[in-house]
Short mmCIF file of C-alpha atoms in Angstrom, two decimals:
data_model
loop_
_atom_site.label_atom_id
_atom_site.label_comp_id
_atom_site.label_asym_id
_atom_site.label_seq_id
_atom_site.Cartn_x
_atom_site.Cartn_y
_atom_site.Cartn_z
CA UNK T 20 2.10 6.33 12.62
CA UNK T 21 2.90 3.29 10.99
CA UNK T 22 4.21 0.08 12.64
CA UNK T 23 5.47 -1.35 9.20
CA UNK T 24 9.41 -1.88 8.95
CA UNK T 25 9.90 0.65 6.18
CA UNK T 26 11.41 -1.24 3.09
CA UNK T 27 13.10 0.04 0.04
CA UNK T 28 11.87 1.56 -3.07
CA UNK T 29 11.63 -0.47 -6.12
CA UNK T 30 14.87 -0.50 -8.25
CA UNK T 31 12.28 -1.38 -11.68
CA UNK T 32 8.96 -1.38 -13.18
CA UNK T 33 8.75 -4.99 -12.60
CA UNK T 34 9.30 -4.75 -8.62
CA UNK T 35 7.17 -1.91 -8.59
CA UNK T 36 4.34 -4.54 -9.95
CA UNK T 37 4.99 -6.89 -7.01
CA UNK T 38 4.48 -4.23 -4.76
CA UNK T 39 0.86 -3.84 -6.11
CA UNK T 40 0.24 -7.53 -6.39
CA UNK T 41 2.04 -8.21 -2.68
CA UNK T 42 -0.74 -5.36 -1.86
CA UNK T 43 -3.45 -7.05 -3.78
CA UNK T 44 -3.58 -4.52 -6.24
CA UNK T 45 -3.92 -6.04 -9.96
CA UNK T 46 -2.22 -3.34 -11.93
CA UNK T 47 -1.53 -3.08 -15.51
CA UNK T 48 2.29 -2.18 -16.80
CA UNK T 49 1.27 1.43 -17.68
CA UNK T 50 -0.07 1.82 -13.89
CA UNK T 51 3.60 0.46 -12.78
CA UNK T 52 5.66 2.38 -15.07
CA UNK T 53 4.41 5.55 -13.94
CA UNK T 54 4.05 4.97 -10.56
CA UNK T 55 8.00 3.24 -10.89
CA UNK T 56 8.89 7.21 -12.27
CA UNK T 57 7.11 8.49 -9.88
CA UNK T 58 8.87 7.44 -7.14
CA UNK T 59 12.49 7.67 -8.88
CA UNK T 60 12.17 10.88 -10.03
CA UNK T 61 10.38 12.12 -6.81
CA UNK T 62 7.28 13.96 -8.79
CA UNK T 63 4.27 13.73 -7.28
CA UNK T 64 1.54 11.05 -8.82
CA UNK T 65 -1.48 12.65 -10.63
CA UNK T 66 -4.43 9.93 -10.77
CA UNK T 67 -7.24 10.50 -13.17
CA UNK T 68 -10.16 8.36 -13.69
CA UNK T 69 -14.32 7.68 -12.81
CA UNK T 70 -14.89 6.86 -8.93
CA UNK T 71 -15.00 3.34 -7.98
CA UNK T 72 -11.90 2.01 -10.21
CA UNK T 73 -9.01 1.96 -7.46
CA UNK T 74 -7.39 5.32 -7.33
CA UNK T 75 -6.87 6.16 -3.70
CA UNK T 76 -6.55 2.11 -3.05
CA UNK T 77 -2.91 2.89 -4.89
CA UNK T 78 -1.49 5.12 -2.42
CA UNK T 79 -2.95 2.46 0.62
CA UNK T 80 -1.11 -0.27 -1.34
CA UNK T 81 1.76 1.75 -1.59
CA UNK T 82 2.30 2.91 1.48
CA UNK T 83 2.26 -0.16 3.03
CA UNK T 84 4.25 -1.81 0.49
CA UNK T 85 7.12 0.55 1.39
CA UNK T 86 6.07 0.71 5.25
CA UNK T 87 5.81 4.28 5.01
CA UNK T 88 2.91 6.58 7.05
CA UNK T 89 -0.17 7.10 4.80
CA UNK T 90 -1.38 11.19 5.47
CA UNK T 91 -4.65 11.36 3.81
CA UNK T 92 -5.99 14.92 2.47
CA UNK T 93 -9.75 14.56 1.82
CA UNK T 94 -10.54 17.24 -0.54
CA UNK T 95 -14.17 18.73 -0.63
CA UNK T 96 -15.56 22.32 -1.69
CA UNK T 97 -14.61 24.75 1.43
CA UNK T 98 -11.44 23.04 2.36
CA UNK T 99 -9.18 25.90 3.59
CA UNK T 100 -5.97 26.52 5.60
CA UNK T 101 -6.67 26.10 8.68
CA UNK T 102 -8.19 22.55 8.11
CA UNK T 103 -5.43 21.30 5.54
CA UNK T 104 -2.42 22.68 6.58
CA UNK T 105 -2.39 24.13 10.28
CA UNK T 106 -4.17 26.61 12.78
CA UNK T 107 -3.29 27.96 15.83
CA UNK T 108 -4.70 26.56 19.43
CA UNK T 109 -6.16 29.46 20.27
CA UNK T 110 -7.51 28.62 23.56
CA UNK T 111 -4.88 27.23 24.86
CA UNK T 112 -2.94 30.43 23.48
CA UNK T 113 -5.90 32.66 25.61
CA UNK T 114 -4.77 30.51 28.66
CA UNK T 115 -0.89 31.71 28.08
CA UNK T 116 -1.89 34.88 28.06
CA UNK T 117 -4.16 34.96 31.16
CA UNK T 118 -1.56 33.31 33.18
CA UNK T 119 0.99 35.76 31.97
CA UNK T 120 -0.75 38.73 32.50
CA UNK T 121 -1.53 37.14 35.87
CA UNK T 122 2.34 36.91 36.34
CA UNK T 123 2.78 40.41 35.59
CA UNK T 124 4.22 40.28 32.43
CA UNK T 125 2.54 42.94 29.75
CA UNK T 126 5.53 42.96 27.12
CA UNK T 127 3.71 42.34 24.01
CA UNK T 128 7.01 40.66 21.82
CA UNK T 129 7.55 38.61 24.55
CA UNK T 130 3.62 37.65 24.83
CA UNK T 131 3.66 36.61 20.88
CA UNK T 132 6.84 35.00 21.60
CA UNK T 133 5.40 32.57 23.82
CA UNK T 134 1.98 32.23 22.68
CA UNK T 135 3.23 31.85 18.61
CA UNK T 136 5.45 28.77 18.69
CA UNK T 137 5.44 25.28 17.83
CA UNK T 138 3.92 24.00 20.87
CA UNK T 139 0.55 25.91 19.94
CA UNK T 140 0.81 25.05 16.77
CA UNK T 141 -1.84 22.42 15.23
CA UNK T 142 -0.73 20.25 12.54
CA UNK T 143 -3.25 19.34 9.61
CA UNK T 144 -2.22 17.15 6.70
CA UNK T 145 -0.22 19.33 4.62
CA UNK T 146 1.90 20.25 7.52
CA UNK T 147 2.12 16.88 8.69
CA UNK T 148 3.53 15.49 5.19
CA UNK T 149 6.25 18.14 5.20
CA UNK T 150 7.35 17.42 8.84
CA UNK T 151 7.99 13.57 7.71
CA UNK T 152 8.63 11.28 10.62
CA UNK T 153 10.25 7.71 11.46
CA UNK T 154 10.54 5.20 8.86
CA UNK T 155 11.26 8.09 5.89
CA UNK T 156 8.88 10.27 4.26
CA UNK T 157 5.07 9.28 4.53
CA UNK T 158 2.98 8.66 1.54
CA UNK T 159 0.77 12.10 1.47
CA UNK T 160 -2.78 11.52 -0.45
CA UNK T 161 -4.69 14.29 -1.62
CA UNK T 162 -7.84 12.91 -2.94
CA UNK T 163 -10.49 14.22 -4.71
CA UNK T 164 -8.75 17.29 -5.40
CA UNK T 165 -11.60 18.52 -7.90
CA UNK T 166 -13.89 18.79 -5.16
CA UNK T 167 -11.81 21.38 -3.44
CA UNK T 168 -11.77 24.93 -4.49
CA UNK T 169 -9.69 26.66 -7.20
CA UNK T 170 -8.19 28.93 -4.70
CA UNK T 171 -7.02 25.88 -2.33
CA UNK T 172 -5.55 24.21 -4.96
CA UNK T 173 -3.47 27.33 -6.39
CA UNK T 174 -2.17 27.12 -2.63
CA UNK T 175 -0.87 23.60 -3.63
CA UNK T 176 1.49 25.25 -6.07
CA UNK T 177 3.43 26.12 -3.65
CA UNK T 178 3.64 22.86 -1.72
CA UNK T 179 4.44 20.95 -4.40
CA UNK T 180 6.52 23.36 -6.32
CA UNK T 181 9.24 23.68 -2.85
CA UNK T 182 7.63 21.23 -1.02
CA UNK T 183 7.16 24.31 1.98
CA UNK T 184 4.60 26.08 3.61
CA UNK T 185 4.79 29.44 4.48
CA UNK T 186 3.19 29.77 8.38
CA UNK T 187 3.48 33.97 8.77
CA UNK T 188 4.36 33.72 12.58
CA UNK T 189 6.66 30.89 12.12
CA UNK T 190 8.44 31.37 9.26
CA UNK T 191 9.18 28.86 6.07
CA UNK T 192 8.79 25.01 7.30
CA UNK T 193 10.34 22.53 4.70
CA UNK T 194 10.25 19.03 3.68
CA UNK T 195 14.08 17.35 4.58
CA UNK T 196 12.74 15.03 2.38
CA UNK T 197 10.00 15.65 0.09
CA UNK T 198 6.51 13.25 0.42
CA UNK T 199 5.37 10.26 -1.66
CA UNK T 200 2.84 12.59 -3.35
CA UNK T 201 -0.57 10.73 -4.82
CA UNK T 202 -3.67 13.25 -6.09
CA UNK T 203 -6.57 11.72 -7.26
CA UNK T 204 -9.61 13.46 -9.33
CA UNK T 205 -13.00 12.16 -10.27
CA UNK T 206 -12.73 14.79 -13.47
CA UNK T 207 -16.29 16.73 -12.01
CA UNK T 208 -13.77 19.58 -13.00
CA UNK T 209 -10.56 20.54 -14.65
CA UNK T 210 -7.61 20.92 -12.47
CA UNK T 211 -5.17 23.98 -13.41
CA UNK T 212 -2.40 23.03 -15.81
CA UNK T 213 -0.51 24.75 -13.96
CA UNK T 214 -0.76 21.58 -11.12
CA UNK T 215 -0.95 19.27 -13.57
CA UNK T 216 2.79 20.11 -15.23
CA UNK T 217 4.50 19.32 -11.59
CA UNK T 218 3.26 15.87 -11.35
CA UNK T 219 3.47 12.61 -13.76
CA UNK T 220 -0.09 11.57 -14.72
CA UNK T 221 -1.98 8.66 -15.40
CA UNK T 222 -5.63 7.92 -16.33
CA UNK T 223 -7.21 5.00 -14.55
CA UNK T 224 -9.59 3.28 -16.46
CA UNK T 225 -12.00 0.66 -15.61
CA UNK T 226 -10.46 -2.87 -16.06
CA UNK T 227 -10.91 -5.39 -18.52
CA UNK T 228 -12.94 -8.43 -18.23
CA UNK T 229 -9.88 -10.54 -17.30
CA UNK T 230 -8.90 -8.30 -14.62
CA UNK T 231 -12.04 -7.11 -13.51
CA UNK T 232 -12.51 -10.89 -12.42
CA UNK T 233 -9.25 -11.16 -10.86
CA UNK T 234 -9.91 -8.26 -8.71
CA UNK T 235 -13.09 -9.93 -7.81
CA UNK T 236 -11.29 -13.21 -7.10
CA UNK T 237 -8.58 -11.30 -4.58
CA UNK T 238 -11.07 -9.51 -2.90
CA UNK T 239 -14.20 -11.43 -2.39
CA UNK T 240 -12.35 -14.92 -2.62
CA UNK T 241 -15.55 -16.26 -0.83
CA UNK T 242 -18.05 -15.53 -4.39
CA UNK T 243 -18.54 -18.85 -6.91
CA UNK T 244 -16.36 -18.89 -9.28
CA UNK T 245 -19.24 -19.37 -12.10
CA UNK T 246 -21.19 -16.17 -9.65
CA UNK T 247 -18.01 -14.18 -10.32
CA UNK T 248 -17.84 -14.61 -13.53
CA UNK T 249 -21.68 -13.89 -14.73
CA UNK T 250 -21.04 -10.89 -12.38
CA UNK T 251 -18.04 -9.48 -14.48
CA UNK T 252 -19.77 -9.86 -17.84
CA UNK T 253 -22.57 -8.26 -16.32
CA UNK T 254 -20.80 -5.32 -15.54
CA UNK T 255 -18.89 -5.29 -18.15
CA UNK T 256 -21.86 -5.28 -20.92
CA UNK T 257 -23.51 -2.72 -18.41
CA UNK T 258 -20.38 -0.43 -19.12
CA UNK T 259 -21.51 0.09 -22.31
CA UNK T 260 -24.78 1.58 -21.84
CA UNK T 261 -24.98 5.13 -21.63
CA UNK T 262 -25.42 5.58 -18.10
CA UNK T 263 -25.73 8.17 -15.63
CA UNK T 264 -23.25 6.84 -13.20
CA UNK T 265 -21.56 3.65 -14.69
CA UNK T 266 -20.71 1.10 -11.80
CA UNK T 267 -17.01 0.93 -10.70
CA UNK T 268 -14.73 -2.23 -9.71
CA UNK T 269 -16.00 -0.84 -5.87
CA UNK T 270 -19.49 -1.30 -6.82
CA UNK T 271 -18.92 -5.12 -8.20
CA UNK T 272 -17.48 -6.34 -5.42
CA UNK T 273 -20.37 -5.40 -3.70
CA UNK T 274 -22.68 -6.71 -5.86
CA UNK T 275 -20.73 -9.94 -5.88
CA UNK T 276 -20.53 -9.89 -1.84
CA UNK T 277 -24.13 -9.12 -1.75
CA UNK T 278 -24.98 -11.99 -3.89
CA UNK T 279 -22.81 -14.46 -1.95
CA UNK T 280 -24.42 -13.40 1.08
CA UNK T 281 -28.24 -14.45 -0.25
CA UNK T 282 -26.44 -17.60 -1.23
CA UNK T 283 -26.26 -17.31 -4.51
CA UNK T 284 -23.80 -18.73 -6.68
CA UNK T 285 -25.67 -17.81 -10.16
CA UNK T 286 -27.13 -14.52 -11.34
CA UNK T 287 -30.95 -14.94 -12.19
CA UNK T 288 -33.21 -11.93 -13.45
CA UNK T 289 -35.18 -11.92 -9.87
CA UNK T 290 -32.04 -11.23 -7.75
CA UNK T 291 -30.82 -9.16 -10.30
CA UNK T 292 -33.48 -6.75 -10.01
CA UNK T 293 -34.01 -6.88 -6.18
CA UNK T 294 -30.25 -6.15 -5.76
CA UNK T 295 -29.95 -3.35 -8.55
CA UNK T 296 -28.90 -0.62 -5.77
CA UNK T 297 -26.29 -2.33 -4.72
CA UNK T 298 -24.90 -1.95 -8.51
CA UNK T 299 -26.30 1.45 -9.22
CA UNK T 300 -26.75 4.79 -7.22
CA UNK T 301 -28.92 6.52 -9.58
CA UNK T 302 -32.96 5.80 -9.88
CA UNK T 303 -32.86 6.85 -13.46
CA UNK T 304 -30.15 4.21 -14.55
CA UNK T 305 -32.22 1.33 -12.23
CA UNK T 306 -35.22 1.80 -14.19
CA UNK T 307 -33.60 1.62 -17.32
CA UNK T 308 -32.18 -1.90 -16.70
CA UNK T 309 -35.84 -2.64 -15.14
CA UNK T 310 -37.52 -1.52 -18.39
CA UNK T 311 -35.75 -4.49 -19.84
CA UNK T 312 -32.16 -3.75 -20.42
CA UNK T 313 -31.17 -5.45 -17.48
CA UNK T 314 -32.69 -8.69 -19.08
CA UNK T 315 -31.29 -8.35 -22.29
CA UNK T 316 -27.73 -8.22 -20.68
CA UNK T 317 -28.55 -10.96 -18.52
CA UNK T 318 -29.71 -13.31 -21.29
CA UNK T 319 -26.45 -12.30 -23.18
CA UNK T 320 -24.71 -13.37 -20.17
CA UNK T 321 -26.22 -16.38 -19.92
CA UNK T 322 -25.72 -17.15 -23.97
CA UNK T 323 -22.16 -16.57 -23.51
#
């Protein structure tokens, strides 16, 4: 739960980019006005982009921006039922039913009564969104939904069609007031248009230069500024190559923190190559840039 005084929504596009920026997020006006209709128009937030460039670091900023709860749905291939939404405690449900059979009691309604109510009931995220709690409705992040499996997310229909879930023994529980709804996707696989048309979407693309190094500055305020800025254009130009896995704004930060912590405060090609897998996760694409690439973009660097 969160201790954050819950504050209230933005009333514009332009207060809904100082709730980023109070949150250290440096957003562009597209990112605002969508997220700004998002949250009037109570639609749930579909976030599209490559890893690394600040998707699920939106719903953080936002949900303590508006001192709400963040519930957190880590998607991955498997995910079912039981470990989104709820399950039953069924040991402590076996204990019931031991110490009522113990008391003498052999009714079987009255058993499933007892042993199929709220109090056995175990709450997973889904569940948890719908149930709210102090402060208003939390903000409810389902990330990485393409990692999940087609038939989970044709469950989410349902969720974020009536905001409800269906729990056979229980009945219908829903939302008194429905979630702050953020999805993210990597795009390692289409999502159902059928999702897609209940939600307001938004492609997040890797910054520009200029912002790329303002994000640096904000969150490694400790780098050189001249370090930073080599940094930047290096990643930047590196964008452009046709990579396996191009790095994200996560994956220059730590670069840049890496750097600053050798005590470095400008990029040279020894460093450069000694700290490569800090940048890039793939052997292929480290090689490349050893073959000579990384040079070439270095000396550019340095030229400009």
């Amino acid at each position: 739960m969160s201790n954050a005084k819950p504050h209230r929504m933005p009333q514009s596009i332009d207060e809904t980019l100082e709730l980023l920026t109070a949150g250290g997020y440096v957003a562009d006006r597209a990112l605002a006005t969508v997220l700004f209709l998002s949250l009037t128009m109570q639609r749930p937030l579909f976030l599209e982009g490559e890893a690394g460039v600040g998707k699920t670091e939106i719903a953080k900023v936002l949900a303590a921006g508006l001192g709400r709860r963040l519930i957190r749905l880590q998607c991955y291939e498997g995910l079912d039922v039981s470990s989104a939404v709820y399950e039953w405690n069924y040991a402590a449900q076996m204990i019931e039913i031991r110490m009522a059979e113990a008391a003498g009691i052999h009714d079987r309604s009255e058993m499933e009564s007892g042993v199929f109510s709220e109090k056995y009931l175990i709450r997973r995220p889904v569940l948890e969104a719908l149930e709210g709690g102090i402060g208003g409705a939390p903000v409810f992040l389902i990330d990485e939904l393409d990692r999940a499996d087609e038939a989970f997310e044709a469950y989410l229909l349902e969720v974020l069609s009536d905001y409800q879930v269906s729990v056979p023994e229980l009945g219908t529980i829903r939302a008194e007031e429905p979630p702050i709804v953020v999805i993210t996707t990597n795009r390692t696989r289409e999502i159902h248009d059928a999702l897609k048309r209940r939600c307001l979407y938004h492609w997040v693309d890797y910054p520009d230069a200029a912002r790329e190094l303002e994000i640096l500055v904000r969150k490694a305020p400790h780098a050189n500024r001249q370090l930073a800025g080599e940094v930047v254009a290096f990643v930047q130009k590196l964008r452009q190559l046709d990579l396996f896995k191009a790095p994200g704004v996560a994956e220059t930060l730590d670069w840049a923190t890496a750097l600053t912590a050798l005590g470095k405060d400008r990029l040279d090609a020894e460093t450069m190559s000694d700290t490569m897998g800090v940048l890039l996760k793939y052997q292929d694409d480290i090689a490349r840039l050893e073959e000579g690439e990384g040079r070439r973009i270095l000396d550019e660097v340095k030229a400009g």
